Amino acid sequence: MVRDFLSLSRVKQQLLEGTLPNLQAFVYFAVITSIDNLQLGYLQVSPARPTRWTPLAVWGGLSLGGVFLIATYLLNGGASGRDYLVRYFSISAVVALWIAVPFQVLISLPSVVPSLRPLDWYVPAILVGTDVLYFTFVALQIRDVATGGQVSLAQLAQPIPK
C-alpha cells in the first residue's frame, strides 16, 4: 500500500486509467501542502541570516515556480487538457517525497558541518538546484501522463496532439 502510494509509475498509471481515488488525490494535495508549510516554517526558525545570494534564491525560486507551473499547464494540454490539478498535486507530492524532502537534509548541513557555514552561496544554490530538478521532473511526468504514456526525449519538443 505505502509502496504504491510512493510509486510514481503507479500514480501515473492510475491517472492514465482514471482510477486514482479522490481520497488518495486529497492525501497527495495534503502532502505537498505540508511540505510547503514545512519549508516556510524552517525558514522562519532558521538561524541563518540573509546573504547577498538570498534575494537571488527567493526571486529565482519564485520565477522558476511560475515558469514551471505555466509549463506544466501547457504540457498537460493547456485549456484543452484535463484533470490538471489532480495530476499536478499527485505527481508533485510523490516527486517531492523523492527529491525535495532529501534536499532538506542538504539545506540543513551547514548547521552540522561547520566548514559549510562561511559559504554564503551554499543554501541558495541548493534551493535553486532543488527547484530546477524538482520542477523539471514534475513537468516531464505531467507531459508523460498527458500524452498517455512514455515520451521519448525527441518527442518532448513536439506539440501535444489534440
C-alpha positions as YAML, in Angstrom:
chain: A
units: angstrom
residues:
- id: 1
  name: MET
  ca: [0.00, 0.00, 0.00]
- id: 2
  name: VAL
  ca: [2.67, 2.54, 1.02]
- id: 3
  name: ARG
  ca: [4.89, 1.37, -1.83]
- id: 4
  name: ASP
  ca: [2.05, 2.03, -4.30]
- id: 5
  name: PHE
  ca: [1.46, 5.43, -2.71]
- id: 6
  name: LEU
  ca: [5.12, 6.38, -3.25]
- id: 7
  name: SER
  ca: [5.43, 4.80, -6.70]
- id: 8
  name: LEU
  ca: [5.47, 7.38, -9.45]
- id: 9
  name: SER
  ca: [4.77, 4.75, -12.10]
- id: 10
  name: ARG
  ca: [1.71, 3.52, -10.14]
- id: 11
  name: VAL
  ca: [0.36, 7.05, -9.71]
- id: 12
  name: LYS
  ca: [0.86, 7.76, -13.41]
- id: 13
  name: GLN
  ca: [-0.93, 4.50, -14.27]
- id: 14
  name: GLN
  ca: [-3.87, 5.45, -12.05]
- id: 15
  name: LEU
  ca: [-4.00, 8.91, -13.62]
- id: 16
  name: LEU
  ca: [-3.97, 7.43, -17.13]
- id: 17
  name: GLU
  ca: [-6.69, 4.90, -16.28]
- id: 18
  name: GLY
  ca: [-8.77, 7.40, -14.31]
- id: 19
  name: THR
  ca: [-8.70, 5.14, -11.24]
- id: 20
  name: LEU
  ca: [-6.94, 7.43, -8.76]
- id: 21
  name: PRO
  ca: [-9.28, 7.56, -5.74]
- id: 22
  name: ASN
  ca: [-10.40, 11.01, -4.66]
- id: 23
  name: LEU
  ca: [-9.11, 10.36, -1.12]
- id: 24
  name: GLN
  ca: [-5.66, 9.50, -2.46]
- id: 25
  name: ALA
  ca: [-5.62, 12.69, -4.57]
- id: 26
  name: PHE
  ca: [-6.55, 14.65, -1.44]
- id: 27
  name: VAL
  ca: [-3.75, 12.98, 0.54]
- id: 28
  name: TYR
  ca: [-1.26, 13.95, -2.19]
- id: 29
  name: PHE
  ca: [-2.55, 17.53, -2.01]
- id: 30
  name: ALA
  ca: [-2.16, 17.46, 1.80]
- id: 31
  name: VAL
  ca: [1.38, 16.07, 1.47]
- id: 32
  name: ILE
  ca: [2.55, 18.75, -0.98]
- id: 33
  name: THR
  ca: [0.90, 21.50, 1.09]
- id: 34
  name: SER
  ca: [2.53, 20.14, 4.25]
- id: 35
  name: ILE
  ca: [5.94, 20.08, 2.58]
- id: 36
  name: ASP
  ca: [5.48, 23.70, 1.52]
- id: 37
  name: ASN
  ca: [4.43, 24.66, 5.06]
- id: 38
  name: LEU
  ca: [7.41, 22.75, 6.49]
- id: 39
  name: GLN
  ca: [9.78, 24.69, 4.25]
- id: 40
  name: LEU
  ca: [8.20, 28.00, 5.25]
- id: 41
  name: GLY
  ca: [8.38, 27.04, 8.91]
- id: 42
  name: TYR
  ca: [12.01, 26.01, 8.53]
- id: 43
  name: LEU
  ca: [12.82, 29.41, 7.03]
- id: 44
  name: GLN
  ca: [11.08, 31.20, 9.90]
- id: 45
  name: VAL
  ca: [13.02, 29.38, 12.63]
- id: 46
  name: SER
  ca: [16.31, 29.16, 10.75]
- id: 47
  name: PRO
  ca: [19.17, 30.96, 12.48]
- id: 48
  name: ALA
  ca: [20.69, 31.76, 9.09]
- id: 49
  name: ARG
  ca: [20.98, 35.39, 8.17]
- id: 50
  name: PRO
  ca: [20.19, 36.65, 4.69]
- id: 51
  name: THR
  ca: [23.22, 36.94, 2.42]
- id: 52
  name: ARG
  ca: [23.84, 38.67, -0.87]
- id: 53
  name: TRP
  ca: [22.56, 35.47, -2.55]
- id: 54
  name: THR
  ca: [19.27, 35.30, -0.65]
- id: 55
  name: PRO
  ca: [17.33, 37.65, -2.98]
- id: 56
  name: LEU
  ca: [18.52, 35.64, -5.98]
- id: 57
  name: ALA
  ca: [17.33, 32.40, -4.35]
- id: 58
  name: VAL
  ca: [13.97, 33.89, -3.34]
- id: 59
  name: TRP
  ca: [13.19, 35.63, -6.63]
- id: 60
  name: GLY
  ca: [14.79, 32.84, -8.65]
- id: 61
  name: GLY
  ca: [12.68, 30.23, -6.86]
- id: 62
  name: LEU
  ca: [9.52, 32.27, -7.34]
- id: 63
  name: SER
  ca: [10.31, 32.81, -11.03]
- id: 64
  name: LEU
  ca: [11.18, 29.16, -11.62]
- id: 65
  name: GLY
  ca: [7.99, 28.09, -9.85]
- id: 66
  name: GLY
  ca: [5.89, 30.40, -12.00]
- id: 67
  name: VAL
  ca: [7.54, 29.37, -15.26]
- id: 68
  name: PHE
  ca: [7.27, 25.67, -14.47]
- id: 69
  name: LEU
  ca: [3.67, 26.00, -13.27]
- id: 70
  name: ILE
  ca: [2.74, 27.52, -16.63]
- id: 71
  name: ALA
  ca: [4.84, 24.88, -18.41]
- id: 72
  name: THR
  ca: [3.09, 22.02, -16.59]
- id: 73
  name: TYR
  ca: [-0.29, 23.51, -17.51]
- id: 74
  name: LEU
  ca: [0.73, 23.73, -21.16]
- id: 75
  name: LEU
  ca: [2.32, 20.27, -21.12]
- id: 76
  name: ASN
  ca: [-0.96, 18.94, -19.76]
- id: 77
  name: GLY
  ca: [-2.71, 20.32, -22.84]
- id: 78
  name: GLY
  ca: [-3.48, 23.86, -21.73]
- id: 79
  name: ALA
  ca: [-7.16, 24.79, -21.92]
- id: 80
  name: SER
  ca: [-7.95, 21.54, -23.75]
- id: 81
  name: GLY
  ca: [-6.13, 19.41, -21.16]
- id: 82
  name: ARG
  ca: [-7.96, 17.60, -18.39]
- id: 83
  name: ASP
  ca: [-7.54, 16.82, -14.71]
- id: 84
  name: TYR
  ca: [-4.67, 19.30, -14.33]
- id: 85
  name: LEU
  ca: [-4.94, 19.81, -10.57]
- id: 86
  name: VAL
  ca: [-5.29, 16.12, -9.76]
- id: 87
  name: ARG
  ca: [-2.33, 15.33, -11.99]
- id: 88
  name: TYR
  ca: [-0.22, 18.22, -10.70]
- id: 89
  name: PHE
  ca: [-0.76, 17.61, -6.99]
- id: 90
  name: SER
  ca: [-0.48, 13.81, -7.23]
- id: 91
  name: ILE
  ca: [2.72, 13.85, -9.24]
- id: 92
  name: SER
  ca: [4.17, 16.78, -7.28]
- id: 93
  name: ALA
  ca: [3.65, 15.05, -3.94]
- id: 94
  name: VAL
  ca: [5.36, 11.84, -5.00]
- id: 95
  name: VAL
  ca: [8.24, 13.71, -6.66]
- id: 96
  name: ALA
  ca: [8.61, 15.96, -3.59]
- id: 97
  name: LEU
  ca: [8.90, 12.94, -1.32]
- id: 98
  name: TRP
  ca: [11.68, 11.55, -3.53]
- id: 99
  name: ILE
  ca: [13.51, 14.79, -4.41]
- id: 100
  name: ALA
  ca: [12.61, 17.82, -2.29]
- id: 101
  name: VAL
  ca: [12.50, 16.16, 1.13]
- id: 102
  name: PRO
  ca: [16.00, 14.63, 0.81]
- id: 103
  name: PHE
  ca: [17.31, 18.01, -0.32]
- id: 104
  name: GLN
  ca: [16.13, 19.41, 3.03]
- id: 105
  name: VAL
  ca: [18.99, 17.43, 4.55]
- id: 106
  name: LEU
  ca: [21.45, 19.24, 2.26]
- id: 107
  name: ILE
  ca: [19.94, 22.59, 3.23]
- id: 108
  name: SER
  ca: [20.47, 21.90, 6.93]
- id: 109
  name: LEU
  ca: [24.05, 20.62, 6.53]
- id: 110
  name: PRO
  ca: [25.69, 23.96, 7.47]
- id: 111
  name: SER
  ca: [24.29, 23.57, 11.00]
- id: 112
  name: VAL
  ca: [26.12, 20.22, 11.26]
- id: 113
  name: VAL
  ca: [29.19, 20.79, 9.07]
- id: 114
  name: PRO
  ca: [30.97, 23.95, 10.29]
- id: 115
  name: SER
  ca: [33.10, 24.26, 7.14]
- id: 116
  name: LEU
  ca: [29.93, 24.99, 5.11]
- id: 117
  name: ARG
  ca: [28.85, 27.95, 7.28]
- id: 118
  name: PRO
  ca: [31.10, 30.57, 5.63]
- id: 119
  name: LEU
  ca: [29.78, 29.63, 2.17]
- id: 120
  name: ASP
  ca: [27.03, 32.23, 1.85]
- id: 121
  name: TRP
  ca: [26.02, 30.82, -1.53]
- id: 122
  name: TYR
  ca: [25.54, 27.22, -0.33]
- id: 123
  name: VAL
  ca: [21.88, 27.25, 0.80]
- id: 124
  name: PRO
  ca: [20.64, 29.49, -2.04]
- id: 125
  name: ALA
  ca: [22.40, 27.23, -4.56]
- id: 126
  name: ILE
  ca: [20.78, 24.13, -3.05]
- id: 127
  name: LEU
  ca: [17.36, 25.83, -3.12]
- id: 128
  name: VAL
  ca: [17.63, 26.86, -6.78]
- id: 129
  name: GLY
  ca: [19.11, 23.50, -7.75]
- id: 130
  name: THR
  ca: [16.28, 21.68, -5.98]
- id: 131
  name: ASP
  ca: [13.69, 23.86, -7.73]
- id: 132
  name: VAL
  ca: [15.17, 23.20, -11.17]
- id: 133
  name: LEU
  ca: [15.42, 19.44, -10.60]
- id: 134
  name: TYR
  ca: [12.01, 19.14, -8.94]
- id: 135
  name: PHE
  ca: [10.00, 21.26, -11.38]
- id: 136
  name: THR
  ca: [11.69, 19.76, -14.44]
- id: 137
  name: PHE
  ca: [10.91, 16.24, -13.27]
- id: 138
  name: VAL
  ca: [7.29, 17.15, -12.42]
- id: 139
  name: ALA
  ca: [6.81, 18.80, -15.83]
- id: 140
  name: LEU
  ca: [8.15, 15.76, -17.67]
- id: 141
  name: GLN
  ca: [5.91, 13.41, -15.68]
- id: 142
  name: ILE
  ca: [2.83, 15.53, -16.40]
- id: 143
  name: ARG
  ca: [3.73, 15.56, -20.09]
- id: 144
  name: ASP
  ca: [4.06, 11.77, -19.91]
- id: 145
  name: VAL
  ca: [0.59, 11.35, -18.39]
- id: 146
  name: ALA
  ca: [-0.99, 13.92, -20.73]
- id: 147
  name: THR
  ca: [0.30, 12.06, -23.78]
- id: 148
  name: GLY
  ca: [-0.88, 8.70, -22.50]
- id: 149
  name: GLY
  ca: [2.43, 7.03, -21.77]
- id: 150
  name: GLN
  ca: [6.16, 7.27, -22.03]
- id: 151
  name: VAL
  ca: [7.55, 10.16, -24.03]
- id: 152
  name: SER
  ca: [10.97, 9.97, -25.66]
- id: 153
  name: LEU
  ca: [13.37, 12.89, -25.44]
- id: 154
  name: ALA
  ca: [12.90, 13.51, -29.18]
- id: 155
  name: GLN
  ca: [9.15, 13.90, -28.64]
- id: 156
  name: LEU
  ca: [9.47, 16.49, -25.86]
- id: 157
  name: ALA
  ca: [9.75, 19.36, -28.33]
- id: 158
  name: GLN
  ca: [6.68, 18.23, -30.29]
- id: 159
  name: PRO
  ca: [3.27, 19.80, -29.60]
- id: 160
  name: ILE
  ca: [0.73, 17.68, -27.76]
- id: 161
  name: PRO
  ca: [-1.68, 16.05, -30.24]
- id: 162
  name: LYS
  ca: [-5.29, 17.14, -29.87]
...
